[in-house]
Tab-separated table of C-alpha atoms in Angstrom:
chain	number	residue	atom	x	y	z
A	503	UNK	CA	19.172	-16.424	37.728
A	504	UNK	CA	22.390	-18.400	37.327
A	505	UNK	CA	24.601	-18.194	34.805
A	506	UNK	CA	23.190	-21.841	33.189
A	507	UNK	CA	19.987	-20.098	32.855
A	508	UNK	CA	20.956	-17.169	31.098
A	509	UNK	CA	22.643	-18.162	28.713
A	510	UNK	CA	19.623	-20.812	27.661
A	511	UNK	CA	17.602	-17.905	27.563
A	512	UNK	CA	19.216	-16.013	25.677
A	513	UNK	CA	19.904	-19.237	23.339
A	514	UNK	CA	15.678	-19.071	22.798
A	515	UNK	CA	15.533	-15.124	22.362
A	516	UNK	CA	18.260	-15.969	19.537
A	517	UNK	CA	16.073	-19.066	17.751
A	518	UNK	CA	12.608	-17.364	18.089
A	519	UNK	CA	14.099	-13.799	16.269
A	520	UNK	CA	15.870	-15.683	13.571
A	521	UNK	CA	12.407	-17.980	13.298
A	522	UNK	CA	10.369	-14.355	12.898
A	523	UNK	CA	12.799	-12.972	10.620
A	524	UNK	CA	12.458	-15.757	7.445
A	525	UNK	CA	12.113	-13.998	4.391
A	526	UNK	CA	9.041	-15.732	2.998
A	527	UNK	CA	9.319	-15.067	-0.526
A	528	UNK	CA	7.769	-16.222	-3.475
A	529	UNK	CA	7.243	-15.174	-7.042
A	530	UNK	CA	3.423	-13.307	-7.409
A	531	UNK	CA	1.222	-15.298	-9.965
A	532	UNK	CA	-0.402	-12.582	-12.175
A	533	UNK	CA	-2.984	-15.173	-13.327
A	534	UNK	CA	-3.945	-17.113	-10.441
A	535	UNK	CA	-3.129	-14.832	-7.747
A	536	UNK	CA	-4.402	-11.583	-8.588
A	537	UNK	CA	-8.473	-10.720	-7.266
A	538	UNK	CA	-9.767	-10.263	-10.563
A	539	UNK	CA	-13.147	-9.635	-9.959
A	540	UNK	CA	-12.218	-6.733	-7.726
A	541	UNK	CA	-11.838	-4.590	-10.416
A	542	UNK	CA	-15.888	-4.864	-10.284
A	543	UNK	CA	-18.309	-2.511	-9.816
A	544	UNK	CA	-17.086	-0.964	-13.800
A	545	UNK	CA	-19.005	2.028	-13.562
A	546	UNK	CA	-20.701	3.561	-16.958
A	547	UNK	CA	-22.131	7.269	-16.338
A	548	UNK	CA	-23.904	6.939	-13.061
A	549	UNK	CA	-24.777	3.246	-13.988
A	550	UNK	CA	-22.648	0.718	-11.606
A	551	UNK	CA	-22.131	-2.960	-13.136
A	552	UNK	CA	-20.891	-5.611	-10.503
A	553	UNK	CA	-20.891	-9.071	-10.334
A	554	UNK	CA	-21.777	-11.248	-7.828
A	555	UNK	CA	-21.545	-9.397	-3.976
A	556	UNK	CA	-21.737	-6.109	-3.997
A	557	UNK	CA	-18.609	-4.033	-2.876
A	558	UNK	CA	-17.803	-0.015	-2.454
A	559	UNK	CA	-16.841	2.324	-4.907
A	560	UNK	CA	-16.190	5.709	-5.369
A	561	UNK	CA	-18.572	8.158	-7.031
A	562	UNK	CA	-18.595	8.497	-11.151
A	563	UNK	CA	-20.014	10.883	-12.989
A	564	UNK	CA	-23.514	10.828	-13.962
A	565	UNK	CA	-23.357	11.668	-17.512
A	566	UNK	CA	-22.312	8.912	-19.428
A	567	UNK	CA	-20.155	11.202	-22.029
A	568	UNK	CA	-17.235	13.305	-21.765
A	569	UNK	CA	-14.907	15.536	-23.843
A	570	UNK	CA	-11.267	13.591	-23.946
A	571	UNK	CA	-8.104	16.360	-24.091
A	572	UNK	CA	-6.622	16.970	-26.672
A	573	UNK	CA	-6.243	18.562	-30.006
A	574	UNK	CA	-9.042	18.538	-31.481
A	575	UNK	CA	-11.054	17.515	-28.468
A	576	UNK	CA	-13.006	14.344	-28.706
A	577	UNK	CA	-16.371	12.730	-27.103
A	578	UNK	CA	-15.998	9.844	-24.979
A	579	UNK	CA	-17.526	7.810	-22.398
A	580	UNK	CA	-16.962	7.803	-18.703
A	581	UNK	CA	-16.167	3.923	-17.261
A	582	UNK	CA	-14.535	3.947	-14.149
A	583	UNK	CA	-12.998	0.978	-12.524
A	584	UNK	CA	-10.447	-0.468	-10.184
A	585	UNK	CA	-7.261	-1.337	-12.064
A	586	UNK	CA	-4.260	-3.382	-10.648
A	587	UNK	CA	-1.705	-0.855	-11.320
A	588	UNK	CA	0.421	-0.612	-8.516
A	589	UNK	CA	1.766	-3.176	-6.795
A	590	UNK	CA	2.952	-3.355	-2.735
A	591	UNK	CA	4.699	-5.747	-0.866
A	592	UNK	CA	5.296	-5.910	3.094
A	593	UNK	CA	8.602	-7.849	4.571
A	594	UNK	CA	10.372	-8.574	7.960
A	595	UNK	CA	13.545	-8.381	6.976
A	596	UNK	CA	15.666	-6.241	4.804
A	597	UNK	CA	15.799	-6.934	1.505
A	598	UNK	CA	13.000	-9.521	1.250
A	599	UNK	CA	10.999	-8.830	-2.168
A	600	UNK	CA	8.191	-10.540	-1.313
A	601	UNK	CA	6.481	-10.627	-4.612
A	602	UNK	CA	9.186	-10.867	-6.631
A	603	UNK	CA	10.359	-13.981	-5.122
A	604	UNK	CA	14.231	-12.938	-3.874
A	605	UNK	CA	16.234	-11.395	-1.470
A	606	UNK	CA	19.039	-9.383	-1.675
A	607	UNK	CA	22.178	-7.712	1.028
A	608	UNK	CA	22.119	-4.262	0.923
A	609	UNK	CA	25.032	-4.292	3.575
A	610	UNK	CA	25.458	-1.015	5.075
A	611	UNK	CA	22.279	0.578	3.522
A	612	UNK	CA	19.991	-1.964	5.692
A	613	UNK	CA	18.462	-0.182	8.352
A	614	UNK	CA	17.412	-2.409	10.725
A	615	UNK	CA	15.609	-5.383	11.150
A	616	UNK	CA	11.337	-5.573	11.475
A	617	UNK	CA	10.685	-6.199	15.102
A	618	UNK	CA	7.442	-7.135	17.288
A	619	UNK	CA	8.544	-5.258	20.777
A	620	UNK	CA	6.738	-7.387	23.634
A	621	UNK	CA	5.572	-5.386	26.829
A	622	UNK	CA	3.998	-7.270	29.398
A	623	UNK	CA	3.743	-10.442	27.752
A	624	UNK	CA	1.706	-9.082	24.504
A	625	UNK	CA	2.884	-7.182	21.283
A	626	UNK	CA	2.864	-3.718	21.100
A	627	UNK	CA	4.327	-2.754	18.182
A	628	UNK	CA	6.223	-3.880	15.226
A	629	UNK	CA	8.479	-2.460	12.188
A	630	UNK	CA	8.627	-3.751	9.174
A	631	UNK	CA	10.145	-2.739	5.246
A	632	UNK	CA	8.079	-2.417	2.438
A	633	UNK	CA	8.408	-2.060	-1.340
A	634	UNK	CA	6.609	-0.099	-4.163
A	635	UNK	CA	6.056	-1.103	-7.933
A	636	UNK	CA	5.214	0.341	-10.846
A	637	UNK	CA	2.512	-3.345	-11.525
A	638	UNK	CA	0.412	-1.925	-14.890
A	639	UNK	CA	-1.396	-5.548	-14.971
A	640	UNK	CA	-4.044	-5.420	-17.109
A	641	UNK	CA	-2.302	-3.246	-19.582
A	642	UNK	CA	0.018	-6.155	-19.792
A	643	UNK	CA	-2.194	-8.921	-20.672
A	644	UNK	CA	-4.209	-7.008	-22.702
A	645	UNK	CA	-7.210	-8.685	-20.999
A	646	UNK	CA	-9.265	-5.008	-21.629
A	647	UNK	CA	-10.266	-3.515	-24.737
A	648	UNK	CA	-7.910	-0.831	-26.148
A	649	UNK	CA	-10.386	2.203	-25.694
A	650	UNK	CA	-10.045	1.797	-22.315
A	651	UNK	CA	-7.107	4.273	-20.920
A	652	UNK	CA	-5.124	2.056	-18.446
A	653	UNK	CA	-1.682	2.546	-17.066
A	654	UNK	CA	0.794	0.981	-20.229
A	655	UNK	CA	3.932	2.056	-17.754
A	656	UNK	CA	6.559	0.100	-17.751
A	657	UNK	CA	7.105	-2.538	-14.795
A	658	UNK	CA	9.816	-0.760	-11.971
A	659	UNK	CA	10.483	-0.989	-8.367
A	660	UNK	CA	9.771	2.580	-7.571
A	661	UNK	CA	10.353	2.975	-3.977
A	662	UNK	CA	12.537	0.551	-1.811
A	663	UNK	CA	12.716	1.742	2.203
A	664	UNK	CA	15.305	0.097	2.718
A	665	UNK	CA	17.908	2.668	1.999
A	666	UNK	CA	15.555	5.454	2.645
A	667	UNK	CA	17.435	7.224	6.312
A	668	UNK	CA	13.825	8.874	6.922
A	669	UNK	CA	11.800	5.163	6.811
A	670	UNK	CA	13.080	3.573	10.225
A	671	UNK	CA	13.135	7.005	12.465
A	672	UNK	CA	9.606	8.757	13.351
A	673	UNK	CA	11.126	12.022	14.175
A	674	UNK	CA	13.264	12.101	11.008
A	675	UNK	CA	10.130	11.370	9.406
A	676	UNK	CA	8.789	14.375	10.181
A	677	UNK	CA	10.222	16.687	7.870
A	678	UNK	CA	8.336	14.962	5.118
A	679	UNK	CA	4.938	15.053	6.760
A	680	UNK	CA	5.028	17.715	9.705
A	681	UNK	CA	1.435	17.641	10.501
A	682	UNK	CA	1.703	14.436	12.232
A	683	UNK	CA	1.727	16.643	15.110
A	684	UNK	CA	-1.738	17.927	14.579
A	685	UNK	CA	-3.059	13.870	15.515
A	686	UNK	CA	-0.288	12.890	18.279
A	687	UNK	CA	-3.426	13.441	20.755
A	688	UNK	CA	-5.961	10.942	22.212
A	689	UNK	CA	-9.177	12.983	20.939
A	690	UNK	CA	-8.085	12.632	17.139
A	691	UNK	CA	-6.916	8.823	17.424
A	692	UNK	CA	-10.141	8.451	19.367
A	693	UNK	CA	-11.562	9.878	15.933
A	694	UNK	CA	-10.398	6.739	14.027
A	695	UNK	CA	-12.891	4.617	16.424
A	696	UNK	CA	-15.334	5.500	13.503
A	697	UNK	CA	-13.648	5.002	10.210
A	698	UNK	CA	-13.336	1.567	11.572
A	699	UNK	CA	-16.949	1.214	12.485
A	700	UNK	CA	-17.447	2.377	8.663
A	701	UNK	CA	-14.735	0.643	7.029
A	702	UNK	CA	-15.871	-2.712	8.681
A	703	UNK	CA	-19.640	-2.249	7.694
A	704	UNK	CA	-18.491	-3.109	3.873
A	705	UNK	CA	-17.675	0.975	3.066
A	706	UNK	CA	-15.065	2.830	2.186
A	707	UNK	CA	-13.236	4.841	4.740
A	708	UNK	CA	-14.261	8.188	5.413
A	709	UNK	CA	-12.099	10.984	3.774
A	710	UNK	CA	-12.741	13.848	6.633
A	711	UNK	CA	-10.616	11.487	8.643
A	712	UNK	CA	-7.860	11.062	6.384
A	713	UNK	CA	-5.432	10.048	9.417
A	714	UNK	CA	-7.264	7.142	10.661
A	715	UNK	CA	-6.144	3.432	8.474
A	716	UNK	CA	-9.672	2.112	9.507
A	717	UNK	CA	-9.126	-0.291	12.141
A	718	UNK	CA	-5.122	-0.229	11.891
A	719	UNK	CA	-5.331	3.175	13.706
A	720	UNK	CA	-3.529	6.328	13.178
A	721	UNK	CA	-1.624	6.563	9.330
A	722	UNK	CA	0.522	8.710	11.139
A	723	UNK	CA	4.182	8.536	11.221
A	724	UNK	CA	4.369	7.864	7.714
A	725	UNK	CA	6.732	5.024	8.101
A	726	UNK	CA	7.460	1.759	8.811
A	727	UNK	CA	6.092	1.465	12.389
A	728	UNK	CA	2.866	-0.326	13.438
A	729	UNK	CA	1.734	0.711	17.235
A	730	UNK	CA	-0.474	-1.738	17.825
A	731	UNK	CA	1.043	-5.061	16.557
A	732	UNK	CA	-2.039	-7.738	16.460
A	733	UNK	CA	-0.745	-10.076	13.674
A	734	UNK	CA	1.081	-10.375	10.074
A	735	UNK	CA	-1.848	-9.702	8.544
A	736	UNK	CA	-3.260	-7.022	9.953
A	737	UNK	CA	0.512	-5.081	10.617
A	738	UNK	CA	0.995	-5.456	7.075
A	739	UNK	CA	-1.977	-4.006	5.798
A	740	UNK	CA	-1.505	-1.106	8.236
A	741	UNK	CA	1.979	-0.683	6.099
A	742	UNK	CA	1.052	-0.905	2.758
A	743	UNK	CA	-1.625	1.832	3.697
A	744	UNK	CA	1.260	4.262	5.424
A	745	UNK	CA	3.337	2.881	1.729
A	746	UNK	CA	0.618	4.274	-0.334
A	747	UNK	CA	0.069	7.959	1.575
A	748	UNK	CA	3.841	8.200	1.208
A	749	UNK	CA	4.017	7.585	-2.391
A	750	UNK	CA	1.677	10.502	-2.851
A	751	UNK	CA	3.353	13.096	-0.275
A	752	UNK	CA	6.606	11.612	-2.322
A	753	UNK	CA	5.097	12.670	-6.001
A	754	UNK	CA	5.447	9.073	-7.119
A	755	UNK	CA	1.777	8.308	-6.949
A	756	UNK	CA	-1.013	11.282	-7.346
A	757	UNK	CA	-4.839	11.163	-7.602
A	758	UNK	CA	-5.650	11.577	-11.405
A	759	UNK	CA	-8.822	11.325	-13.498
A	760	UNK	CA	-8.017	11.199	-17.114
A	761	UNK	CA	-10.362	10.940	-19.947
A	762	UNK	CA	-8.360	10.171	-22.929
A	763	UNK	CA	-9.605	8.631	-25.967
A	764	UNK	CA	-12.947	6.621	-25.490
A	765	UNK	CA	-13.218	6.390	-21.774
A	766	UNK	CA	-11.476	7.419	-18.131
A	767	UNK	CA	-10.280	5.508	-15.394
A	768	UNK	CA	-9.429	6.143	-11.855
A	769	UNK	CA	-7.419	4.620	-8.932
């Protein structure tokens, strides 16, 4: 390879990174971009109420009424259903708020760009940042009535990896979630050959294999690093699922059930 050549080569490697690496932002619509209707099935008691096709949920309990906390403790009812409360978006290059429509420099603090490495002639894997709110939709538009106990937090960017040192490095990563180890083996990411079977059949994943992102593979390291790169799509969804698991090993998110009032709801 002559001289000529290289340096047109390396002219193309320069276009097609800075092509890959557009931030492609753009303000989110909450009215006519959020999946309404996936807040259905709204679950009373044991009774599921959905609309149109038919789609997973998780189990409610069967009696109908409850005892809200609180002094003095008061009846209620139990409705369960899937609230927009948190809010995730997935970027190739540092700084790019998706959702919120900007970008910013954070200089120093960047750690990196989101890369697809290539290995004979087909992605691998690829790195990306991502971005966690604090979204409480519906409790916003009041769209719900006001016996129903819905997030009424206050809109804030609650995680940003950018300027997190353990986001971009697997091994640093590790101190936050050491028993990665336990599933850096063939049999247990041969494990996560199922929870895709069941996640693609129109279930929810199974929680004995908490590891496994479906089809996206192993949810292990919890960063920003997708092994098997097969598109935007697909890489980002793989993200926003290692995003969520690291909000709760973080304490920012965490599994609750309240019943408060007239009702409970659950995410």
């Amino acid at each position: 390879m002559n001289i000529r050549t290289l340096i047109i080569a390396l002219s193309f490697s320069m276009i097609a990174t800075q092509a890959a690496a557009i931030c492609n932002k753009r303000f989110l619509n909450p009215i006519t971009e959020i999946c309404w209707d996936c807040i259905f099935p709204i679950s009373i008691g044991g009774l599921s109420l959905s609309l149109g096709a038919s789609r997973p949920d998780t189990d409610n309990q069967s009696f109908p009424l409850c005892i809200c906390p609180g002094i003095p403790p008061r009846p209620g009812l139990a409705i369960g259903l899937w609230e927009p409360a948190r809010l995730v978006d997935v970027a190739n290059e540092p700084g790019c708020f998706v959702n919120m429509g900007f970008d910013m420099d954070f200089g120093l603090l960047s750690l990196g760009k989101s890369t697809a490495t290539q290995q004979n002639g087909g992605s691998t894997g690829s790195r990306w940042q991502a971005h966690y709110y604090f979204y409480p939709l519906i409790s916003w538009l009041g769209v719900v009535v006001d016996g129903l106990c819905m997030q009424n937090a206050q809109f804030d960017v609650a995680y940003i990896s950018e300027i997190d040192p353990l986001w971009q490095d697997a091994e640093l990563n590790n101190l936050i979630n050491p028993e990665a180890i336990l599933f850096a083996n063939p049999i247990a990411q041969a494990a996560c050959a199922a929870d895709c079977v069941r996640s693609s059949s129109g279930n929810l994943s199974m929680d004995n294999l908490f590891w496994c992102t479906g089809c996206g593979g192993s949810i292990y390291p919890i960063q920003g690093d997708v092994s098997a790169h097969v598109g935007g799509v697909m890489a980002s969804q793989v993200v926003a699922s290692k995003m969520v698991a690291r909000m709760h090993r973080l304490l920012i998110a965490r599994q609750r059930l309240h019943r408060q009032q007239s009702s409970d709801r659950r995410w």
